[in-house]
PDB file of C-alpha atoms in Angstrom:
ATOM      1  CA  UNK A   1       0.000   0.000   0.000  1.00  0.00           C
ATOM      2  CA  UNK A   2       1.402   3.351  -1.082  1.00  0.00           C
ATOM      3  CA  UNK A   3       1.242   6.315   1.307  1.00  0.00           C
ATOM      4  CA  UNK A   4      -0.788   9.344   0.205  1.00  0.00           C
ATOM      5  CA  UNK A   5       1.249  12.286  -1.061  1.00  0.00           C
ATOM      6  CA  UNK A   6       1.486  15.327   1.153  1.00  0.00           C
ATOM      7  CA  UNK A   7       0.107  17.643  -1.560  1.00  0.00           C
ATOM      8  CA  UNK A   8      -1.498  17.918  -4.974  1.00  0.00           C
ATOM      9  CA  UNK A   9      -0.998  20.636  -7.561  1.00  0.00           C
ATOM     10  CA  UNK A  10      -4.143  21.374  -9.529  1.00  0.00           C
ATOM     11  CA  UNK A  11      -5.040  24.070 -11.993  1.00  0.00           C
ATOM     12  CA  UNK A  12      -7.931  26.294 -11.048  1.00  0.00           C
ATOM     13  CA  UNK A  13      -9.572  29.518 -12.153  1.00  0.00           C
ATOM     14  CA  UNK A  14     -10.190  32.466  -9.875  1.00  0.00           C
ATOM     15  CA  UNK A  15     -11.638  35.903 -10.393  1.00  0.00           C
ATOM     16  CA  UNK A  16      -9.014  38.437  -9.372  1.00  0.00           C
ATOM     17  CA  UNK A  17      -9.186  42.177  -8.959  1.00  0.00           C
ATOM     18  CA  UNK A  18      -6.907  44.020 -11.391  1.00  0.00           C
ATOM     19  CA  UNK A  19      -5.192  47.234 -10.367  1.00  0.00           C
ATOM     20  CA  UNK A  20      -4.426  49.065 -13.603  1.00  0.00           C
ATOM     21  CA  UNK A  21      -1.425  51.223 -12.770  1.00  0.00           C
ATOM     22  CA  UNK A  22      -1.437  54.379 -14.909  1.00  0.00           C
ATOM     23  CA  UNK A  23       1.279  56.279 -13.040  1.00  0.00           C
ATOM     24  CA  UNK A  24       4.053  55.705 -10.529  1.00  0.00           C
ATOM     25  CA  UNK A  25       3.074  58.821  -8.571  1.00  0.00           C
ATOM     26  CA  UNK A  26       2.720  56.940  -5.290  1.00  0.00           C
ATOM     27  CA  UNK A  27       1.679  59.996  -3.262  1.00  0.00           C
ATOM     28  CA  UNK A  28      -1.391  60.495  -5.456  1.00  0.00           C
ATOM     29  CA  UNK A  29      -1.910  56.731  -5.645  1.00  0.00           C
ATOM     30  CA  UNK A  30      -2.078  56.521  -1.853  1.00  0.00           C
ATOM     31  CA  UNK A  31      -4.725  59.264  -1.684  1.00  0.00           C
ATOM     32  CA  UNK A  32      -6.803  57.756  -4.483  1.00  0.00           C
ATOM     33  CA  UNK A  33      -6.621  54.159  -3.212  1.00  0.00           C
ATOM     34  CA  UNK A  34      -7.656  55.331   0.268  1.00  0.00           C
ATOM     35  CA  UNK A  35     -10.751  56.987  -1.204  1.00  0.00           C
ATOM     36  CA  UNK A  36     -11.590  53.900  -3.284  1.00  0.00           C
ATOM     37  CA  UNK A  37     -11.190  51.504  -0.360  1.00  0.00           C
ATOM     38  CA  UNK A  38     -13.245  53.783   1.913  1.00  0.00           C
ATOM     39  CA  UNK A  39     -16.248  53.308  -0.407  1.00  0.00           C
ATOM     40  CA  UNK A  40     -16.334  49.527   0.117  1.00  0.00           C
ATOM     41  CA  UNK A  41     -13.790  48.475   2.755  1.00  0.00           C
ATOM     42  CA  UNK A  42     -15.044  44.925   3.272  1.00  0.00           C
ATOM     43  CA  UNK A  43     -15.128  44.242  -0.472  1.00  0.00           C
ATOM     44  CA  UNK A  44     -11.389  44.862  -0.799  1.00  0.00           C
ATOM     45  CA  UNK A  45     -10.301  43.426   2.558  1.00  0.00           C
ATOM     46  CA  UNK A  46      -7.479  40.909   2.003  1.00  0.00           C
ATOM     47  CA  UNK A  47      -8.200  40.817  -1.735  1.00  0.00           C
ATOM     48  CA  UNK A  48      -5.523  39.323  -3.960  1.00  0.00           C
ATOM     49  CA  UNK A  49      -4.780  41.702  -6.829  1.00  0.00           C
ATOM     50  CA  UNK A  50      -2.961  41.625 -10.127  1.00  0.00           C
ATOM     51  CA  UNK A  51      -1.085  44.781 -11.109  1.00  0.00           C
ATOM     52  CA  UNK A  52      -1.598  45.642 -14.781  1.00  0.00           C
ATOM     53  CA  UNK A  53       1.343  47.608 -16.204  1.00  0.00           C
ATOM     54  CA  UNK A  54       0.036  48.083 -19.749  1.00  0.00           C
ATOM     55  CA  UNK A  55      -0.064  51.893 -19.461  1.00  0.00           C
ATOM     56  CA  UNK A  56       3.581  51.922 -18.314  1.00  0.00           C
ATOM     57  CA  UNK A  57       5.002  49.158 -20.498  1.00  0.00           C
ATOM     58  CA  UNK A  58       5.886  51.331 -23.501  1.00  0.00           C
ATOM     59  CA  UNK A  59       8.048  53.690 -21.487  1.00  0.00           C
ATOM     60  CA  UNK A  60      11.305  52.887 -19.759  1.00  0.00           C
ATOM     61  CA  UNK A  61      10.036  53.395 -16.238  1.00  0.00           C
ATOM     62  CA  UNK A  62      11.088  51.439 -13.186  1.00  0.00           C
ATOM     63  CA  UNK A  63       8.317  50.548 -10.807  1.00  0.00           C
ATOM     64  CA  UNK A  64       9.233  50.530  -7.134  1.00  0.00           C
ATOM     65  CA  UNK A  65       7.406  47.275  -6.451  1.00  0.00           C
ATOM     66  CA  UNK A  66       8.530  47.200  -2.824  1.00  0.00           C
ATOM     67  CA  UNK A  67       6.844  50.564  -2.184  1.00  0.00           C
ATOM     68  CA  UNK A  68       3.778  49.599  -4.244  1.00  0.00           C
ATOM     69  CA  UNK A  69       3.376  46.328  -2.335  1.00  0.00           C
ATOM     70  CA  UNK A  70       3.709  48.198   0.987  1.00  0.00           C
ATOM     71  CA  UNK A  71       1.061  50.723  -0.031  1.00  0.00           C
ATOM     72  CA  UNK A  72      -1.333  48.028  -1.210  1.00  0.00           C
ATOM     73  CA  UNK A  73      -0.901  46.010   1.960  1.00  0.00           C
ATOM     74  CA  UNK A  74      -1.563  49.132   4.039  1.00  0.00           C
ATOM     75  CA  UNK A  75      -5.037  49.085   2.495  1.00  0.00           C
ATOM     76  CA  UNK A  76      -5.401  45.285   2.925  1.00  0.00           C
ATOM     77  CA  UNK A  77      -4.827  44.535  -0.758  1.00  0.00           C
ATOM     78  CA  UNK A  78      -2.479  41.623  -1.445  1.00  0.00           C
ATOM     79  CA  UNK A  79      -0.512  41.937  -4.699  1.00  0.00           C
ATOM     80  CA  UNK A  80       0.173  38.487  -6.133  1.00  0.00           C
ATOM     81  CA  UNK A  81       1.450  39.247  -9.617  1.00  0.00           C
ATOM     82  CA  UNK A  82       1.757  41.543 -12.599  1.00  0.00           C
ATOM     83  CA  UNK A  83       0.794  41.447 -16.230  1.00  0.00           C
ATOM     84  CA  UNK A  84       1.334  43.528 -19.351  1.00  0.00           C
ATOM     85  CA  UNK A  85       4.715  44.883 -18.304  1.00  0.00           C
ATOM     86  CA  UNK A  86       7.844  45.063 -20.410  1.00  0.00           C
ATOM     87  CA  UNK A  87      10.706  42.596 -19.820  1.00  0.00           C
ATOM     88  CA  UNK A  88      12.547  44.922 -17.417  1.00  0.00           C
ATOM     89  CA  UNK A  89       9.394  45.527 -15.379  1.00  0.00           C
ATOM     90  CA  UNK A  90       8.722  41.788 -15.247  1.00  0.00           C
ATOM     91  CA  UNK A  91      12.273  41.212 -14.013  1.00  0.00           C
ATOM     92  CA  UNK A  92      11.743  43.821 -11.282  1.00  0.00           C
ATOM     93  CA  UNK A  93       8.433  42.192 -10.336  1.00  0.00           C
ATOM     94  CA  UNK A  94      10.068  38.770 -10.040  1.00  0.00           C
ATOM     95  CA  UNK A  95      12.750  40.294  -7.799  1.00  0.00           C
ATOM     96  CA  UNK A  96       9.890  41.604  -5.613  1.00  0.00           C
ATOM     97  CA  UNK A  97       8.528  38.040  -5.484  1.00  0.00           C
ATOM     98  CA  UNK A  98       5.491  38.718  -7.656  1.00  0.00           C
ATOM     99  CA  UNK A  99       4.219  36.251 -10.231  1.00  0.00           C
ATOM    100  CA  UNK A 100       4.131  37.103 -13.930  1.00  0.00           C
ATOM    101  CA  UNK A 101       0.727  36.482 -15.462  1.00  0.00           C
ATOM    102  CA  UNK A 102       0.107  36.258 -19.205  1.00  0.00           C
ATOM    103  CA  UNK A 103      -0.109  39.576 -21.026  1.00  0.00           C
ATOM    104  CA  UNK A 104      -3.612  40.513 -22.060  1.00  0.00           C
ATOM    105  CA  UNK A 105      -4.119  43.543 -24.271  1.00  0.00           C
ATOM    106  CA  UNK A 106      -7.292  45.369 -23.388  1.00  0.00           C
ATOM    107  CA  UNK A 107      -9.236  48.038 -25.195  1.00  0.00           C
ATOM    108  CA  UNK A 108      -8.971  51.432 -23.517  1.00  0.00           C
TER     109      UNK A 108
END
């Protein structure tokens, strides 16, 4: 008789909130996210989020993921990954221990 394995890896689908980052102005971001969260605090509480970098991917901008993660966590959002960034931004995200999700181009 073979012992049961200690885990299983299975694919699954989840609905995730996407934070579309249009700027790296973190001072304004903090003000705006506070106002958004205040409107429905329980809805966003401990929500996993994906950071969409599409608006920033065409410019050579570094995203301070450490600061962004800190700000999100302050408002009980839990960043789990990024999408639609350029290769340098994806590298920075990986260094910040975020997953890279498939790029999805969206209509504006």
